[in-house]
PDB file of C-alpha atoms and ligand atoms in Angstrom:
ATOM      1  CA  UNK W 109       0.000   0.000   0.000  1.00  0.00           C
ATOM      2  CA  UNK W 110       1.335   3.441  -0.874  1.00  0.00           C
ATOM      3  CA  UNK W 111       2.122   5.224   2.338  1.00  0.00           C
ATOM      4  CA  UNK W 112       0.463   8.551   1.807  1.00  0.00           C
ATOM      5  CA  UNK W 113       3.388   9.817  -0.294  1.00  0.00           C
ATOM      6  CA  UNK W 114       2.085  13.343  -0.683  1.00  0.00           C
ATOM      7  CA  UNK W 115       1.916  13.894   3.079  1.00  0.00           C
ATOM      8  CA  UNK W 116       3.575  16.991   4.445  1.00  0.00           C
ATOM      9  CA  UNK W 117       5.690  16.662   7.546  1.00  0.00           C
ATOM     10  CA  UNK W 118       6.698  19.567   9.728  1.00  0.00           C
ATOM     11  CA  UNK W 119       9.837  19.067  11.805  1.00  0.00           C
ATOM     12  CA  UNK W 120      10.397  21.326  14.802  1.00  0.00           C
ATOM     13  CA  UNK W 121      14.026  20.728  15.737  1.00  0.00           C
ATOM     14  CA  UNK W 122      16.792  23.157  16.533  1.00  0.00           C
ATOM     15  CA  UNK W 123      19.776  21.008  15.604  1.00  0.00           C
ATOM     16  CA  UNK W 124      20.304  21.813  11.917  1.00  0.00           C
ATOM     17  CA  UNK W 125      22.245  18.631  11.171  1.00  0.00           C
ATOM     18  CA  UNK W 126      19.559  16.427  12.657  1.00  0.00           C
ATOM     19  CA  UNK W 127      16.723  18.378  11.057  1.00  0.00           C
ATOM     20  CA  UNK W 128      18.378  18.263   7.641  1.00  0.00           C
ATOM     21  CA  UNK W 129      19.024  14.555   7.971  1.00  0.00           C
ATOM     22  CA  UNK W 130      15.384  13.907   8.855  1.00  0.00           C
ATOM     23  CA  UNK W 131      14.179  16.085   5.989  1.00  0.00           C
ATOM     24  CA  UNK W 132      16.419  14.194   3.562  1.00  0.00           C
ATOM     25  CA  UNK W 133      15.218  10.792   4.724  1.00  0.00           C
ATOM     26  CA  UNK W 134      11.573  11.823   4.659  1.00  0.00           C
ATOM     27  CA  UNK W 135      11.964  13.362   1.208  1.00  0.00           C
ATOM     28  CA  UNK W 136      13.602  10.148  -0.018  1.00  0.00           C
ATOM     29  CA  UNK W 137      10.491   8.294   1.160  1.00  0.00           C
ATOM     30  CA  UNK W 138       8.259  10.616  -0.828  1.00  0.00           C
ATOM     31  CA  UNK W 139       7.183  13.032   1.883  1.00  0.00           C
ATOM     32  CA  UNK W 140       7.333  16.790   1.690  1.00  0.00           C
ATOM     33  CA  UNK W 141       9.282  17.782   4.777  1.00  0.00           C
ATOM     34  CA  UNK W 142      10.043  21.215   6.138  1.00  0.00           C
ATOM     35  CA  UNK W 143      11.596  22.362   9.377  1.00  0.00           C
ATOM     36  CA  UNK W 144      11.469  25.079  11.980  1.00  0.00           C
ATOM     37  CA  UNK W 145      14.138  25.695  14.626  1.00  0.00           C
ATOM     38  CA  UNK W 146      12.466  28.362  16.757  1.00  0.00           C
ATOM     39  CA  UNK W 147       9.930  27.084  19.287  1.00  0.00           C
ATOM     40  CA  UNK W 148       8.004  30.362  19.164  1.00  0.00           C
ATOM     41  CA  UNK W 149       6.985  29.936  15.536  1.00  0.00           C
ATOM     42  CA  UNK W 150       5.689  26.348  15.555  1.00  0.00           C
ATOM     43  CA  UNK W 151       2.077  27.067  16.513  1.00  0.00           C
ATOM     44  CA  UNK W 152       1.646  29.898  14.034  1.00  0.00           C
ATOM     45  CA  UNK W 153       3.228  27.800  11.272  1.00  0.00           C
ATOM     46  CA  UNK W 154       0.779  24.961  11.968  1.00  0.00           C
ATOM     47  CA  UNK W 155      -2.172  27.341  12.002  1.00  0.00           C
ATOM     48  CA  UNK W 156      -1.099  29.035   8.781  1.00  0.00           C
ATOM     49  CA  UNK W 157      -0.426  25.850   6.842  1.00  0.00           C
ATOM     50  CA  UNK W 158      -1.533  22.670   8.651  1.00  0.00           C
ATOM     51  CA  UNK W 159       0.849  19.766   7.994  1.00  0.00           C
ATOM     52  CA  UNK W 160      -0.185  16.093   7.916  1.00  0.00           C
ATOM     53  CA  UNK W 161       2.169  15.191  10.744  1.00  0.00           C
ATOM     54  CA  UNK W 162       4.487  17.010  13.146  1.00  0.00           C
ATOM     55  CA  UNK W 163       7.788  15.786  14.560  1.00  0.00           C
ATOM     56  CA  UNK W 164       8.355  17.933  17.619  1.00  0.00           C
ATOM     57  CA  UNK W 165      11.564  18.138  19.627  1.00  0.00           C
ATOM     58  CA  UNK W 166      10.949  18.512  23.341  1.00  0.00           C
ATOM     59  CA  UNK W 167      13.871  20.884  23.861  1.00  0.00           C
ATOM     60  CA  UNK W 168      13.495  23.829  21.554  1.00  0.00           C
ATOM     61  CA  UNK W 169      14.879  27.311  22.029  1.00  0.00           C
ATOM     62  CA  UNK W 170      12.481  29.965  23.386  1.00  0.00           C
ATOM     63  CA  UNK W 171       9.555  27.614  23.890  1.00  0.00           C
ATOM     64  CA  UNK W 172       9.560  23.988  25.005  1.00  0.00           C
ATOM     65  CA  UNK W 173       7.864  21.138  23.222  1.00  0.00           C
ATOM     66  CA  UNK W 174       5.427  20.324  26.040  1.00  0.00           C
ATOM     67  CA  UNK W 175       4.072  23.816  25.980  1.00  0.00           C
ATOM     68  CA  UNK W 176       3.820  23.793  22.196  1.00  0.00           C
ATOM     69  CA  UNK W 177       2.092  20.399  22.247  1.00  0.00           C
ATOM     70  CA  UNK W 178      -0.486  21.653  24.748  1.00  0.00           C
ATOM     71  CA  UNK W 179      -1.340  24.627  22.603  1.00  0.00           C
ATOM     72  CA  UNK W 180      -1.479  22.584  19.391  1.00  0.00           C
ATOM     73  CA  UNK W 181      -3.958  20.227  21.017  1.00  0.00           C
ATOM     74  CA  UNK W 182      -6.346  23.081  21.705  1.00  0.00           C
ATOM     75  CA  UNK W 183      -7.102  23.337  17.996  1.00  0.00           C
ATOM     76  CA  UNK W 184      -5.827  20.292  16.114  1.00  0.00           C
ATOM     77  CA  UNK W 185      -5.425  16.542  16.454  1.00  0.00           C
ATOM     78  CA  UNK W 186      -2.765  16.409  13.738  1.00  0.00           C
ATOM     79  CA  UNK W 187      -0.551  13.342  14.360  1.00  0.00           C
ATOM     80  CA  UNK W 188       2.391  14.300  16.528  1.00  0.00           C
ATOM     81  CA  UNK W 189       5.671  12.530  17.277  1.00  0.00           C
ATOM     82  CA  UNK W 190       7.704  13.909  20.175  1.00  0.00           C
ATOM     83  CA  UNK W 191      11.489  13.669  20.230  1.00  0.00           C
ATOM     84  CA  UNK W 192      13.223  13.510  23.559  1.00  0.00           C
ATOM     85  CA  UNK W 193      16.838  13.146  24.585  1.00  0.00           C
ATOM     86  CA  UNK W 194      16.032  11.166  27.698  1.00  0.00           C
ATOM     87  CA  UNK W 195      14.561   7.703  27.760  1.00  0.00           C
ATOM     88  CA  UNK W 196      13.465   8.157  31.367  1.00  0.00           C
ATOM     89  CA  UNK W 197      11.321  11.044  30.232  1.00  0.00           C
ATOM     90  CA  UNK W 198       9.053   8.899  28.113  1.00  0.00           C
ATOM     91  CA  UNK W 199       7.094   7.488  31.038  1.00  0.00           C
ATOM     92  CA  UNK W 200       6.567  10.949  32.374  1.00  0.00           C
ATOM     93  CA  UNK W 201       5.461  12.174  28.954  1.00  0.00           C
ATOM     94  CA  UNK W 202       2.999   9.319  28.579  1.00  0.00           C
ATOM     95  CA  UNK W 203       1.681  10.098  32.039  1.00  0.00           C
ATOM     96  CA  UNK W 204       1.046  13.693  31.070  1.00  0.00           C
ATOM     97  CA  UNK W 205      -1.513  12.613  28.445  1.00  0.00           C
ATOM     98  CA  UNK W 206      -0.395  15.392  26.167  1.00  0.00           C
ATOM     99  CA  UNK W 207      -1.973  13.827  23.168  1.00  0.00           C
ATOM    100  CA  UNK W 208       1.231  13.002  21.308  1.00  0.00           C
ATOM    101  CA  UNK W 209       0.877   9.946  19.072  1.00  0.00           C
ATOM    102  CA  UNK W 210       4.349   8.634  19.622  1.00  0.00           C
ATOM    103  CA  UNK W 211       7.637   9.356  21.375  1.00  0.00           C
ATOM    104  CA  UNK W 212      11.094   8.726  20.001  1.00  0.00           C
ATOM    105  CA  UNK W 213      14.221   8.827  22.087  1.00  0.00           C
ATOM    106  CA  UNK W 214      17.424  10.508  20.913  1.00  0.00           C
ATOM    107  CA  UNK W 215      19.726   9.330  19.534  1.00  0.00           C
ATOM    108  CA  UNK W 216      17.594   7.623  16.918  1.00  0.00           C
ATOM    109  CA  UNK W 217      18.158   6.459  13.389  1.00  0.00           C
ATOM    110  CA  UNK W 218      16.396   8.547  10.745  1.00  0.00           C
ATOM    111  CA  UNK W 219      15.073   5.258   9.361  1.00  0.00           C
ATOM    112  CA  UNK W 220      13.272   4.651  12.623  1.00  0.00           C
ATOM    113  CA  UNK W 221      11.613   8.059  12.419  1.00  0.00           C
ATOM    114  CA  UNK W 222      10.523   7.422   8.839  1.00  0.00           C
ATOM    115  CA  UNK W 223       9.087   4.040   9.882  1.00  0.00           C
ATOM    116  CA  UNK W 224       7.092   5.633  12.714  1.00  0.00           C
ATOM    117  CA  UNK W 225       5.875   8.420  10.440  1.00  0.00           C
ATOM    118  CA  UNK W 226       4.700   5.820   7.934  1.00  0.00           C
ATOM    119  CA  UNK W 227       2.966   3.760  10.609  1.00  0.00           C
ATOM    120  CA  UNK W 228       1.114   6.734  12.031  1.00  0.00           C
ATOM    121  CA  UNK W 229       0.078   8.101   8.655  1.00  0.00           C
ATOM    122  CA  UNK W 230      -1.164   4.669   7.627  1.00  0.00           C
ATOM    123  CA  UNK W 231      -3.574   4.808  10.533  1.00  0.00           C
ATOM    124  CA  UNK W 232      -4.692   8.297   9.725  1.00  0.00           C
ATOM    125  CA  UNK W 233      -4.471   8.290   5.952  1.00  0.00           C
ATOM    126  CA  UNK W 234      -8.115   8.152   4.839  1.00  0.00           C
ATOM    127  CA  UNK W 235      -8.578  11.505   3.183  1.00  0.00           C
ATOM    128  CA  UNK W 236     -12.328  11.403   3.164  1.00  0.00           C
ATOM    129  CA  UNK W 237     -14.725   9.256   5.048  1.00  0.00           C
ATOM    130  CA  UNK W 238     -18.278   8.487   4.019  1.00  0.00           C
ATOM    131  CA  UNK W 239     -20.846   9.737   6.427  1.00  0.00           C
ATOM    132  CA  UNK W 240     -22.066  13.093   5.146  1.00  0.00           C
ATOM    133  CA  UNK W 241     -25.630  11.795   5.014  1.00  0.00           C
ATOM    134  CA  UNK W 242     -25.449  10.807   8.663  1.00  0.00           C
ATOM    135  CA  UNK W 243     -24.954  14.324   9.820  1.00  0.00           C
ATOM    136  CA  UNK W 244     -21.439  13.247  10.599  1.00  0.00           C
ATOM    137  CA  UNK W 245     -18.619  14.924   8.795  1.00  0.00           C
ATOM    138  CA  UNK W 246     -15.014  13.925   9.233  1.00  0.00           C
ATOM    139  CA  UNK W 247     -12.219  16.062   7.915  1.00  0.00           C
ATOM    140  CA  UNK W 248      -9.292  13.672   7.884  1.00  0.00           C
ATOM    141  CA  UNK W 249      -6.887  16.296   6.613  1.00  0.00           C
ATOM    142  CA  UNK W 250      -7.842  18.947   9.138  1.00  0.00           C
ATOM    143  CA  UNK W 251      -8.326  16.280  11.847  1.00  0.00           C
ATOM    144  CA  UNK W 252     -11.729  17.617  12.814  1.00  0.00           C
ATOM    145  CA  UNK W 253     -15.189  16.143  12.961  1.00  0.00           C
ATOM    146  CA  UNK W 254     -18.644  17.602  13.290  1.00  0.00           C
ATOM    147  CA  UNK W 255     -22.026  16.085  13.974  1.00  0.00           C
ATOM    148  CA  UNK W 256     -25.302  17.680  12.924  1.00  0.00           C
ATOM    149  CA  UNK W 257     -23.383  20.823  12.185  1.00  0.00           C
ATOM    150  CA  UNK W 258     -21.757  21.152  15.578  1.00  0.00           C
ATOM    151  CA  UNK W 259     -18.018  20.616  15.937  1.00  0.00           C
ATOM    152  CA  UNK W 260     -17.159  17.578  18.030  1.00  0.00           C
ATOM    153  CA  UNK W 261     -14.627  18.109  20.755  1.00  0.00           C
ATOM    154  CA  UNK W 262     -12.722  14.838  20.339  1.00  0.00           C
ATOM    155  CA  UNK W 263      -9.419  13.684  21.748  1.00  0.00           C
ATOM    156  CA  UNK W 264      -6.935  12.433  19.128  1.00  0.00           C
ATOM    157  CA  UNK W 265      -7.718   8.835  20.097  1.00  0.00           C
ATOM    158  CA  UNK W 266     -11.489   9.374  19.850  1.00  0.00           C
ATOM    159  CA  UNK W 267     -11.046  11.030  16.489  1.00  0.00           C
ATOM    160  CA  UNK W 268      -9.093   8.076  15.123  1.00  0.00           C
ATOM    161  CA  UNK W 269     -11.545   5.610  16.591  1.00  0.00           C
ATOM    162  CA  UNK W 270     -14.465   7.395  14.973  1.00  0.00           C
ATOM    163  CA  UNK W 271     -12.670   7.668  11.653  1.00  0.00           C
ATOM    164  CA  UNK W 272     -11.820   3.968  11.623  1.00  0.00           C
ATOM    165  CA  UNK W 273     -15.371   2.888  12.468  1.00  0.00           C
ATOM    166  CA  UNK W 274     -17.104   5.370  10.178  1.00  0.00           C
ATOM    167  CA  UNK W 275     -14.897   4.451   7.212  1.00  0.00           C
ATOM    168  CA  UNK W 276     -16.523   0.983   7.145  1.00  0.00           C
ATOM    169  CA  UNK W 277     -20.165   1.270   8.173  1.00  0.00           C
ATOM    170  CA  UNK W 278     -21.644  -2.068   9.162  1.00  0.00           C
ATOM    171  CA  UNK W 279     -18.297  -3.759   9.616  1.00  0.00           C
ATOM    172  CA  UNK W 280     -17.679  -5.217  13.049  1.00  0.00           C
ATOM    173  CA  UNK W 281     -14.293  -4.357  14.510  1.00  0.00           C
ATOM    174  CA  UNK W 282     -12.822  -6.322  17.382  1.00  0.00           C
ATOM    175  CA  UNK W 283     -11.253  -4.374  20.205  1.00  0.00           C
ATOM    176  CA  UNK W 284      -7.835  -5.655  19.098  1.00  0.00           C
ATOM    177  CA  UNK W 285      -8.396  -4.310  15.585  1.00  0.00           C
ATOM    178  CA  UNK W 286      -9.415  -0.956  16.961  1.00  0.00           C
ATOM    179  CA  UNK W 287      -6.417  -0.851  19.274  1.00  0.00           C
ATOM    180  CA  UNK W 288      -4.193  -1.503  16.289  1.00  0.00           C
ATOM    181  CA  UNK W 289      -5.472   1.656  14.704  1.00  0.00           C
ATOM    182  CA  UNK W 290      -5.210   3.764  17.795  1.00  0.00           C
ATOM    183  CA  UNK W 291      -1.785   3.434  19.250  1.00  0.00           C
ATOM    184  CA  UNK W 292       1.779   2.778  18.311  1.00  0.00           C
ATOM    185  CA  UNK W 293       2.559  -0.864  18.430  1.00  0.00           C
ATOM    186  CA  UNK W 294       4.704  -0.872  21.513  1.00  0.00           C
ATOM    187  CA  UNK W 295       2.209   0.714  23.815  1.00  0.00           C
ATOM    188  CA  UNK W 296       0.461  -1.601  26.228  1.00  0.00           C
ATOM    189  CA  UNK W 297      -3.227  -0.896  26.491  1.00  0.00           C
ATOM    190  CA  UNK W 298      -6.145  -3.068  27.437  1.00  0.00           C
ATOM    191  CA  UNK W 299      -9.510  -3.807  25.851  1.00  0.00           C
ATOM    192  CA  UNK W 300     -11.038  -1.744  28.581  1.00  0.00           C
ATOM    193  CA  UNK W 301      -9.233   1.297  27.200  1.00  0.00           C
ATOM    194  CA  UNK W 302     -11.164   0.886  23.964  1.00  0.00           C
ATOM    195  CA  UNK W 303     -14.431   0.533  25.866  1.00  0.00           C
ATOM    196  CA  UNK W 304     -13.828   3.709  27.771  1.00  0.00           C
ATOM    197  CA  UNK W 305     -12.961   5.685  24.634  1.00  0.00           C
ATOM    198  CA  UNK W 306     -16.074   4.309  22.919  1.00  0.00           C
ATOM    199  CA  UNK W 307     -18.182   5.304  25.884  1.00  0.00           C
ATOM    200  CA  UNK W 308     -16.912   8.884  25.675  1.00  0.00           C
ATOM    201  CA  UNK W 309     -17.341   8.956  21.925  1.00  0.00           C
ATOM    202  CA  UNK W 310     -20.954   7.785  22.188  1.00  0.00           C
ATOM    203  CA  UNK W 311     -21.703  10.469  24.706  1.00  0.00           C
ATOM    204  CA  UNK W 312     -20.401  13.066  22.257  1.00  0.00           C
ATOM    205  CA  UNK W 313     -22.442  11.556  19.411  1.00  0.00           C
ATOM    206  CA  UNK W 314     -25.749  11.597  21.251  1.00  0.00           C
ATOM    207  CA  UNK W 315     -28.659  13.010  19.327  1.00  0.00           C
ATOM    208  CA  UNK W 316     -31.400  14.452  21.485  1.00  0.00           C
ATOM    209  CA  UNK W 317     -34.734  12.668  21.149  1.00  0.00           C
ATOM    210  CA  UNK W 318     -33.444   9.443  19.623  1.00  0.00           C
ATOM    211  CA  UNK W 319     -31.981   6.269  21.028  1.00  0.00           C
ATOM    212  CA  UNK W 320     -30.292   5.299  17.762  1.00  0.00           C
ATOM    213  CA  UNK W 321     -26.689   4.407  18.499  1.00  0.00           C
ATOM    214  CA  UNK W 322     -24.243   5.359  15.775  1.00  0.00           C
ATOM    215  CA  UNK W 323     -21.709   3.091  17.437  1.00  0.00           C
ATOM    216  CA  UNK W 324     -23.208  -0.230  18.384  1.00  0.00           C
ATOM    217  CA  UNK W 325     -21.700  -2.894  20.632  1.00  0.00           C
ATOM    218  CA  UNK W 326     -21.700  -6.345  19.140  1.00  0.00           C
ATOM    219  CA  UNK W 327     -21.802  -8.695  22.063  1.00  0.00           C
ATOM    220  CA  UNK W 328     -18.682 -10.804  22.440  1.00  0.00           C
ATOM    221  CA  UNK W 329     -17.106  -9.325  19.321  1.00  0.00           C
ATOM    222  CA  UNK W 330     -16.595  -5.582  19.362  1.00  0.00           C
ATOM    223  CA  UNK W 331     -18.129  -2.522  17.794  1.00  0.00           C
ATOM    224  CA  UNK W 332     -19.637  -1.394  14.552  1.00  0.00           C
ATOM    225  CA  UNK W 333     -20.697   1.877  13.038  1.00  0.00           C
ATOM    226  CA  UNK W 334     -24.380   2.089  12.068  1.00  0.00           C
ATOM    227  CA  UNK W 335     -25.868   4.249   9.415  1.00  0.00           C
ATOM    228  CA  UNK W 336     -28.733   6.400  10.528  1.00  0.00           C
ATOM    229  CA  UNK W 337     -32.173   4.785  10.111  1.00  0.00           C
TER     230      UNK W 337
HETATM  231 CA1   CA Y 436      16.670  20.367  20.758  1.00  0.00          CA
END
């Protein structure tokens, strides 16, 4: 499967050698990569020209990556890979629930970064999802969704879950299949995590005056997305 070759990657990294190396490797894999060194300009660059994925260094001059990540997540669920120089920081980062999709520890091989970029974009690559007639609209490029004309306030995981389910109405997904689409492979999560995300998603997709469930549980199997009656 072609790995979203037209995707645009923004790299926020202040070490020119590293940034250039990453850009070169990403370009060689068919991505359009650009980079920013100044932490103060990342948010405005993303707002002005939203990329398909961001690789964000934690230690940037003038503004740190955590702070940038927090602000990005107030308006976009664009896939985000954080770079950190300390392996012991990863647990802390995961604990912060910042909404990054993946974390990579320095030093890393550029090949590893390209592989992670590919994996994440594969999960988020559907450019348009059927569902307009449902009152549900999913903008896979802008990473936004709305329901009956009102914007849905979804976490990145909820957004991906909804996109996966809505892309194949009627198909039953097992929890394991959904997990596969949600997280990077190495992360340990349980079935119950899926259930709790689904529960939140359903709450956000409630339509007043109807008990029709857009996301239906299939007993003993998993979940499926229903078209509206
Ligand atoms: Ca740095």
